[in-house]
PDB file of C-alpha atoms and ligand atoms in Angstrom:
ATOM      1  CA  UNK A   1     176.749 -17.834  49.478  1.00 95.00           C
ATOM      2  CA  UNK A   2     179.051 -16.220  52.022  1.00 96.00           C
ATOM      3  CA  UNK A   3     182.238 -16.411  50.005  1.00 97.00           C
ATOM      4  CA  UNK A   4     180.601 -14.683  47.045  1.00 98.00           C
ATOM      5  CA  UNK A   5     179.210 -11.951  49.281  1.00 97.00           C
ATOM      6  CA  UNK A   6     182.692 -11.372  50.716  1.00 97.00           C
ATOM      7  CA  UNK A   7     184.203 -11.199  47.233  1.00 98.00           C
ATOM      8  CA  UNK A   8     181.571  -8.648  46.175  1.00 98.00           C
ATOM      9  CA  UNK A   9     182.348  -6.552  49.258  1.00 98.00           C
ATOM     10  CA  UNK A  10     186.127  -6.649  48.774  1.00 98.00           C
ATOM     11  CA  UNK A  11     186.419  -6.524  44.961  1.00 98.00           C
ATOM     12  CA  UNK A  12     183.102  -5.148  43.637  1.00 98.00           C
ATOM     13  CA  UNK A  13     182.817  -1.502  42.652  1.00 97.00           C
ATOM     14  CA  UNK A  14     179.517   0.327  42.941  1.00 98.00           C
ATOM     15  CA  UNK A  15     179.289   2.462  39.789  1.00 97.00           C
ATOM     16  CA  UNK A  16     175.860   3.901  40.611  1.00 95.00           C
ATOM     17  CA  UNK A  17     172.905   3.003  42.816  1.00 94.00           C
ATOM     18  CA  UNK A  18     171.976   0.311  40.301  1.00 95.00           C
ATOM     19  CA  UNK A  19     175.200  -0.878  38.598  1.00 97.00           C
ATOM     20  CA  UNK A  20     177.832  -3.067  40.202  1.00 98.00           C
ATOM     21  CA  UNK A  21     181.166  -3.712  38.523  1.00 98.00           C
ATOM     22  CA  UNK A  22     182.686  -7.127  39.167  1.00 98.00           C
ATOM     23  CA  UNK A  23     185.275  -7.146  36.403  1.00 98.00           C
ATOM     24  CA  UNK A  24     188.000  -8.568  38.618  1.00 98.00           C
ATOM     25  CA  UNK A  25     186.354 -11.968  39.164  1.00 98.00           C
ATOM     26  CA  UNK A  26     183.299 -12.444  36.894  1.00 98.00           C
ATOM     27  CA  UNK A  27     182.868 -10.030  33.979  1.00 97.00           C
ATOM     28  CA  UNK A  28     186.398  -9.605  32.599  1.00 97.00           C
ATOM     29  CA  UNK A  29     189.029 -11.393  34.677  1.00 98.00           C
ATOM     30  CA  UNK A  30     187.596 -14.662  36.012  1.00 98.00           C
ATOM     31  CA  UNK A  31     188.360 -16.295  39.366  1.00 98.00           C
ATOM     32  CA  UNK A  32     188.283 -20.013  38.510  1.00 98.00           C
ATOM     33  CA  UNK A  33     188.218 -21.252  42.114  1.00 98.00           C
ATOM     34  CA  UNK A  34     185.269 -19.025  42.945  1.00 98.00           C
ATOM     35  CA  UNK A  35     183.548 -20.160  39.720  1.00 98.00           C
ATOM     36  CA  UNK A  36     184.079 -23.767  40.769  1.00 98.00           C
ATOM     37  CA  UNK A  37     182.469 -23.100  44.126  1.00 98.00           C
ATOM     38  CA  UNK A  38     179.607 -21.304  42.401  1.00 98.00           C
ATOM     39  CA  UNK A  39     179.129 -24.352  40.148  1.00 98.00           C
ATOM     40  CA  UNK A  40     179.120 -26.637  43.216  1.00 98.00           C
ATOM     41  CA  UNK A  41     176.579 -24.412  44.976  1.00 98.00           C
ATOM     42  CA  UNK A  42     174.229 -24.437  41.972  1.00 98.00           C
ATOM     43  CA  UNK A  43     174.647 -28.220  41.745  1.00 98.00           C
ATOM     44  CA  UNK A  44     173.651 -28.530  45.406  1.00 98.00           C
ATOM     45  CA  UNK A  45     170.551 -26.417  44.854  1.00 97.00           C
ATOM     46  CA  UNK A  46     169.372 -27.891  41.550  1.00 97.00           C
ATOM     47  CA  UNK A  47     170.998 -31.349  41.732  1.00 92.00           C
ATOM     48  CA  UNK A  48     167.690 -33.168  42.326  1.00 93.00           C
ATOM     49  CA  UNK A  49     166.211 -31.934  39.044  1.00 96.00           C
ATOM     50  CA  UNK A  50     166.940 -34.214  36.108  1.00 96.00           C
ATOM     51  CA  UNK A  51     168.794 -31.483  34.236  1.00 98.00           C
ATOM     52  CA  UNK A  52     170.033 -32.462  30.782  1.00 98.00           C
ATOM     53  CA  UNK A  53     171.224 -29.056  29.546  1.00 98.00           C
ATOM     54  CA  UNK A  54     172.421 -25.735  30.895  1.00 98.00           C
ATOM     55  CA  UNK A  55     171.523 -22.620  28.927  1.00 98.00           C
ATOM     56  CA  UNK A  56     173.256 -19.271  29.393  1.00 98.00           C
ATOM     57  CA  UNK A  57     174.022 -16.152  27.377  1.00 97.00           C
ATOM     58  CA  UNK A  58     177.400 -14.945  26.176  1.00 95.00           C
ATOM     59  CA  UNK A  59     179.712 -13.972  27.603  1.00 94.00           C
ATOM     60  CA  UNK A  60     179.610 -13.624  31.361  1.00 95.00           C
ATOM     61  CA  UNK A  61     177.227 -16.496  32.036  1.00 97.00           C
ATOM     62  CA  UNK A  62     179.581 -18.990  30.422  1.00 98.00           C
ATOM     63  CA  UNK A  63     182.129 -19.381  33.234  1.00 98.00           C
ATOM     64  CA  UNK A  64     179.681 -20.277  36.032  1.00 98.00           C
ATOM     65  CA  UNK A  65     177.588 -22.358  33.595  1.00 98.00           C
ATOM     66  CA  UNK A  66     180.587 -24.443  32.517  1.00 98.00           C
ATOM     67  CA  UNK A  67     181.611 -25.139  36.113  1.00 98.00           C
ATOM     68  CA  UNK A  68     178.080 -26.373  36.813  1.00 98.00           C
ATOM     69  CA  UNK A  69     178.043 -28.400  33.593  1.00 98.00           C
ATOM     70  CA  UNK A  70     181.275 -30.063  34.660  1.00 98.00           C
ATOM     71  CA  UNK A  71     179.826 -30.913  38.059  1.00 97.00           C
ATOM     72  CA  UNK A  72     176.535 -32.280  36.660  1.00 98.00           C
ATOM     73  CA  UNK A  73     178.095 -33.874  33.586  1.00 98.00           C
ATOM     74  CA  UNK A  74     175.772 -32.123  31.130  1.00 98.00           C
ATOM     75  CA  UNK A  75     176.434 -29.849  28.118  1.00 98.00           C
ATOM     76  CA  UNK A  76     176.334 -26.074  28.304  1.00 98.00           C
ATOM     77  CA  UNK A  77     174.733 -24.037  25.508  1.00 98.00           C
ATOM     78  CA  UNK A  78     175.208 -20.288  25.292  1.00 98.00           C
ATOM     79  CA  UNK A  79     172.868 -18.015  23.395  1.00 97.00           C
ATOM     80  CA  UNK A  80     174.720 -15.820  20.925  1.00 94.00           C
ATOM     81  CA  UNK A  81     174.174 -12.096  20.773  1.00 91.00           C
ATOM     82  CA  UNK A  82     175.361 -11.788  17.190  1.00 80.00           C
ATOM     83  CA  UNK A  83     174.518 -14.095  14.380  1.00 70.00           C
ATOM     84  CA  UNK A  84     177.599 -15.883  13.099  1.00 64.00           C
ATOM     85  CA  UNK A  85     178.029 -16.920   9.480  1.00 61.00           C
ATOM     86  CA  UNK A  86     177.793 -20.538  10.516  1.00 65.00           C
ATOM     87  CA  UNK A  87     174.601 -19.952  12.509  1.00 56.00           C
ATOM     88  CA  UNK A  88     171.995 -18.936   9.989  1.00 67.00           C
ATOM     89  CA  UNK A  89     169.162 -21.409   9.729  1.00 71.00           C
ATOM     90  CA  UNK A  90     167.369 -23.468  12.269  1.00 91.00           C
ATOM     91  CA  UNK A  91     167.552 -20.972  15.084  1.00 94.00           C
ATOM     92  CA  UNK A  92     165.472 -20.116  18.091  1.00 96.00           C
ATOM     93  CA  UNK A  93     165.613 -16.352  18.569  1.00 95.00           C
ATOM     94  CA  UNK A  94     164.405 -13.864  21.173  1.00 96.00           C
ATOM     95  CA  UNK A  95     164.789 -10.137  21.745  1.00 95.00           C
ATOM     96  CA  UNK A  96     166.656  -9.033  24.847  1.00 95.00           C
ATOM     97  CA  UNK A  97     167.011  -5.455  26.005  1.00 92.00           C
ATOM     98  CA  UNK A  98     170.366  -5.018  27.743  1.00 88.00           C
ATOM     99  CA  UNK A  99     170.238  -3.233  31.089  1.00 84.00           C
ATOM    100  CA  UNK A 100     173.899  -2.191  31.047  1.00 85.00           C
ATOM    101  CA  UNK A 101     174.228  -1.305  27.350  1.00 86.00           C
ATOM    102  CA  UNK A 102     170.703   0.083  26.817  1.00 88.00           C
ATOM    103  CA  UNK A 103     170.401  -1.666  23.469  1.00 89.00           C
ATOM    104  CA  UNK A 104     168.238  -4.513  22.198  1.00 91.00           C
ATOM    105  CA  UNK A 105     169.942  -7.626  20.888  1.00 89.00           C
ATOM    106  CA  UNK A 106     168.439 -10.563  19.114  1.00 94.00           C
ATOM    107  CA  UNK A 107     169.825 -13.636  20.837  1.00 96.00           C
ATOM    108  CA  UNK A 108     169.894 -16.987  19.098  1.00 95.00           C
ATOM    109  CA  UNK A 109     170.403 -20.663  19.834  1.00 96.00           C
ATOM    110  CA  UNK A 110     170.685 -23.429  17.277  1.00 95.00           C
ATOM    111  CA  UNK A 111     167.761 -25.847  17.208  1.00 96.00           C
ATOM    112  CA  UNK A 112     170.358 -28.634  17.244  1.00 96.00           C
ATOM    113  CA  UNK A 113     171.206 -28.012  20.864  1.00 97.00           C
ATOM    114  CA  UNK A 114     167.878 -27.780  22.681  1.00 98.00           C
ATOM    115  CA  UNK A 115     165.285 -30.458  22.080  1.00 98.00           C
ATOM    116  CA  UNK A 116     161.787 -31.097  23.396  1.00 98.00           C
ATOM    117  CA  UNK A 117     163.021 -33.889  25.698  1.00 98.00           C
ATOM    118  CA  UNK A 118     165.570 -31.621  27.423  1.00 98.00           C
ATOM    119  CA  UNK A 119     165.271 -30.391  30.995  1.00 98.00           C
ATOM    120  CA  UNK A 120     166.975 -27.007  30.893  1.00 98.00           C
ATOM    121  CA  UNK A 121     168.497 -24.948  33.684  1.00 98.00           C
ATOM    122  CA  UNK A 122     169.162 -21.285  32.879  1.00 98.00           C
ATOM    123  CA  UNK A 123     172.282 -19.680  34.374  1.00 98.00           C
ATOM    124  CA  UNK A 124     173.292 -16.015  34.238  1.00 98.00           C
ATOM    125  CA  UNK A 125     175.720 -13.697  35.981  1.00 98.00           C
ATOM    126  CA  UNK A 126     173.273 -10.936  36.984  1.00 98.00           C
ATOM    127  CA  UNK A 127     169.536 -10.568  37.396  1.00 98.00           C
ATOM    128  CA  UNK A 128     168.339  -6.960  37.128  1.00 97.00           C
ATOM    129  CA  UNK A 129     165.102  -6.330  35.202  1.00 96.00           C
ATOM    130  CA  UNK A 130     164.890  -9.937  34.062  1.00 97.00           C
ATOM    131  CA  UNK A 131     165.117  -9.380  30.316  1.00 97.00           C
ATOM    132  CA  UNK A 132     168.026 -11.756  29.730  1.00 97.00           C
ATOM    133  CA  UNK A 133     166.388 -14.581  31.701  1.00 98.00           C
ATOM    134  CA  UNK A 134     163.027 -13.964  29.989  1.00 98.00           C
ATOM    135  CA  UNK A 135     164.702 -14.195  26.562  1.00 98.00           C
ATOM    136  CA  UNK A 136     166.234 -17.530  27.543  1.00 98.00           C
ATOM    137  CA  UNK A 137     162.883 -18.759  28.933  1.00 98.00           C
ATOM    138  CA  UNK A 138     161.323 -17.805  25.592  1.00 98.00           C
ATOM    139  CA  UNK A 139     163.866 -19.989  23.789  1.00 98.00           C
ATOM    140  CA  UNK A 140     163.227 -22.950  26.127  1.00 98.00           C
ATOM    141  CA  UNK A 141     159.483 -22.562  25.436  1.00 98.00           C
ATOM    142  CA  UNK A 142     160.020 -22.399  21.670  1.00 98.00           C
ATOM    143  CA  UNK A 143     161.940 -25.677  21.947  1.00 98.00           C
ATOM    144  CA  UNK A 144     159.086 -27.228  23.970  1.00 98.00           C
ATOM    145  CA  UNK A 145     161.664 -28.270  26.533  1.00 98.00           C
ATOM    146  CA  UNK A 146     161.102 -28.402  30.299  1.00 98.00           C
ATOM    147  CA  UNK A 147     162.496 -25.600  32.453  1.00 98.00           C
ATOM    148  CA  UNK A 148     164.089 -26.542  35.797  1.00 98.00           C
ATOM    149  CA  UNK A 149     164.597 -22.932  36.859  1.00 98.00           C
ATOM    150  CA  UNK A 150     167.148 -20.148  36.774  1.00 98.00           C
ATOM    151  CA  UNK A 151     170.408 -19.956  38.730  1.00 98.00           C
ATOM    152  CA  UNK A 152     171.773 -16.445  39.139  1.00 98.00           C
ATOM    153  CA  UNK A 153     175.150 -15.465  40.521  1.00 98.00           C
ATOM    154  CA  UNK A 154     174.179 -11.927  41.637  1.00 98.00           C
ATOM    155  CA  UNK A 155     170.584 -10.741  41.869  1.00 98.00           C
ATOM    156  CA  UNK A 156     169.851  -7.076  42.467  1.00 98.00           C
ATOM    157  CA  UNK A 157     166.756  -7.580  44.598  1.00 97.00           C
ATOM    158  CA  UNK A 158     165.769  -3.916  44.399  1.00 97.00           C
ATOM    159  CA  UNK A 159     165.119  -4.284  40.662  1.00 97.00           C
ATOM    160  CA  UNK A 160     162.029  -5.963  39.268  1.00 97.00           C
ATOM    161  CA  UNK A 161     163.369  -9.041  37.463  1.00 97.00           C
ATOM    162  CA  UNK A 162     163.457 -11.497  40.384  1.00 98.00           C
ATOM    163  CA  UNK A 163     159.854 -10.949  41.465  1.00 97.00           C
ATOM    164  CA  UNK A 164     158.592 -10.884  37.873  1.00 97.00           C
ATOM    165  CA  UNK A 165     160.201 -14.232  37.053  1.00 98.00           C
ATOM    166  CA  UNK A 166     159.209 -15.876  40.359  1.00 98.00           C
ATOM    167  CA  UNK A 167     155.618 -14.681  39.793  1.00 98.00           C
ATOM    168  CA  UNK A 168     155.635 -16.669  36.575  1.00 97.00           C
ATOM    169  CA  UNK A 169     156.166 -19.768  38.708  1.00 98.00           C
ATOM    170  CA  UNK A 170     159.803 -20.173  37.723  1.00 98.00           C
ATOM    171  CA  UNK A 171     162.203 -21.266  40.439  1.00 98.00           C
ATOM    172  CA  UNK A 172     164.993 -18.696  40.826  1.00 98.00           C
ATOM    173  CA  UNK A 173     168.043 -19.419  42.976  1.00 98.00           C
ATOM    174  CA  UNK A 174     170.416 -16.485  43.435  1.00 98.00           C
ATOM    175  CA  UNK A 175     173.718 -16.975  45.233  1.00 98.00           C
ATOM    176  CA  UNK A 176     173.899 -13.360  46.403  1.00 98.00           C
ATOM    177  CA  UNK A 177     170.926 -11.003  46.568  1.00 98.00           C
ATOM    178  CA  UNK A 178     171.762  -7.333  46.903  1.00 98.00           C
ATOM    179  CA  UNK A 179     169.115  -5.300  48.710  1.00 98.00           C
ATOM    180  CA  UNK A 180     170.722  -1.886  48.218  1.00 97.00           C
ATOM    181  CA  UNK A 181     173.726  -0.092  46.762  1.00 97.00           C
ATOM    182  CA  UNK A 182     172.810   3.339  48.145  1.00 96.00           C
ATOM    183  CA  UNK A 183     175.732   5.597  49.057  1.00 95.00           C
ATOM    184  CA  UNK A 184     178.205   3.249  47.389  1.00 95.00           C
ATOM    185  CA  UNK A 185     177.574   0.538  49.995  1.00 96.00           C
ATOM    186  CA  UNK A 186     176.484  -2.976  49.037  1.00 97.00           C
ATOM    187  CA  UNK A 187     173.948  -4.586  51.363  1.00 97.00           C
ATOM    188  CA  UNK A 188     172.606  -8.120  51.059  1.00 97.00           C
ATOM    189  CA  UNK A 189     169.326  -9.832  51.798  1.00 94.00           C
ATOM    190  CA  UNK A 190     170.157 -12.291  54.546  1.00 80.00           C
ATOM    191  CA  UNK A 191     167.611 -14.897  53.520  1.00 60.00           C
ATOM    192  CA  UNK A 192     167.893 -16.366  50.056  1.00 48.00           C
ATOM    193  CA  UNK A 193     164.369 -16.961  48.709  1.00 47.00           C
ATOM    194  CA  UNK A 194     163.723 -20.192  46.873  1.00 48.00           C
TER     195      UNK A 194
HETATM  196  P1  5GP B   1     168.429  -7.985  33.063  1.00 55.63           P
HETATM  197  O1  5GP B   1     168.236  -8.591  31.726  1.00 55.63           O
HETATM  198  O2  5GP B   1     168.001  -8.875  34.203  1.00 55.63           O
HETATM  199  O3  5GP B   1     167.871  -6.589  33.178  1.00 55.63           O
HETATM  200  O4  5GP B   1     169.992  -7.764  33.246  1.00 55.63           O
HETATM  201  C1  5GP B   1     170.846  -8.871  33.317  1.00 55.63           C
HETATM  202  C2  5GP B   1     171.989  -8.738  32.356  1.00 55.63           C
HETATM  203  O5  5GP B   1     172.505  -7.404  32.360  1.00 55.63           O
HETATM  204  C3  5GP B   1     173.104  -9.658  32.807  1.00 55.63           C
HETATM  205  O6  5GP B   1     173.273 -10.633  31.801  1.00 55.63           O
HETATM  206  C4  5GP B   1     174.313  -8.766  32.945  1.00 55.63           C
HETATM  207  O7  5GP B   1     175.182  -9.010  31.870  1.00 55.63           O
HETATM  208  C5  5GP B   1     173.832  -7.355  32.848  1.00 55.63           C
HETATM  209  N1  5GP B   1     173.773  -6.634  34.150  1.00 55.63           N
HETATM  210  C6  5GP B   1     172.655  -6.182  34.768  1.00 55.63           C
HETATM  211  N2  5GP B   1     172.958  -5.484  35.857  1.00 55.63           N
HETATM  212  C7  5GP B   1     174.310  -5.487  35.958  1.00 55.63           C
HETATM  213  C8  5GP B   1     175.228  -4.917  36.909  1.00 55.63           C
HETATM  214  O8  5GP B   1     174.884  -4.245  37.896  1.00 55.63           O
HETATM  215  N3  5GP B   1     176.540  -5.153  36.670  1.00 55.63           N
HETATM  216  C9  5GP B   1     176.984  -5.868  35.605  1.00 55.63           C
HETATM  217  N4  5GP B   1     178.305  -6.026  35.487  1.00 55.63           N
HETATM  218  N5  5GP B   1     176.149  -6.416  34.692  1.00 55.63           N
HETATM  219  C10 5GP B   1     174.820  -6.234  34.869  1.00 55.63           C
END
């Protein structure tokens, strides 16, 4: 997605060879128009699947997921990283090791919101080593729901998550795939694999 690539080039900050900061439009301040276009792009790519639910993880997956939910007219569920007092029983849970925080969180989703007749699309902001997506896949499997695939805003193609998840036969659509961040310079894969 050209517009997203341009935004990454103008506003993204390369913190190291493997960490990109996009706080000005995705991870802290949010650019609603860009999020809307991201939602439209995901809808174009996954629109033929009979998606009934979008599943993401708090907090940075929520904005693109909601824009897609609005476009497709389906609810958006976000996995919680901390258990709330009102979310105690009847949970699906999975362990997710955070790439950026280097800590393991137990994520949870209420059994009320994903059912065995759902067709679920996973959305997340970044794909690095694939732990967040795998945790969400685990929850979809626990619910016995169908998985339509995973839509990722920014995939770092030089990390292992994308190939690991695609090797499991899961369709991954990433709107920007970074091939390298060496020397502080972001480079993209030109072809977006399906
Ligand atoms: P994974 O689980 O695939 O290793 O990492 C994905 C998660 O880590 C995303 O949900 C995202 O929050 C965070 N993440 C991974 N790499 C980056 C990065 O380069 N920049 C930012 N801002 N977040 C990242």
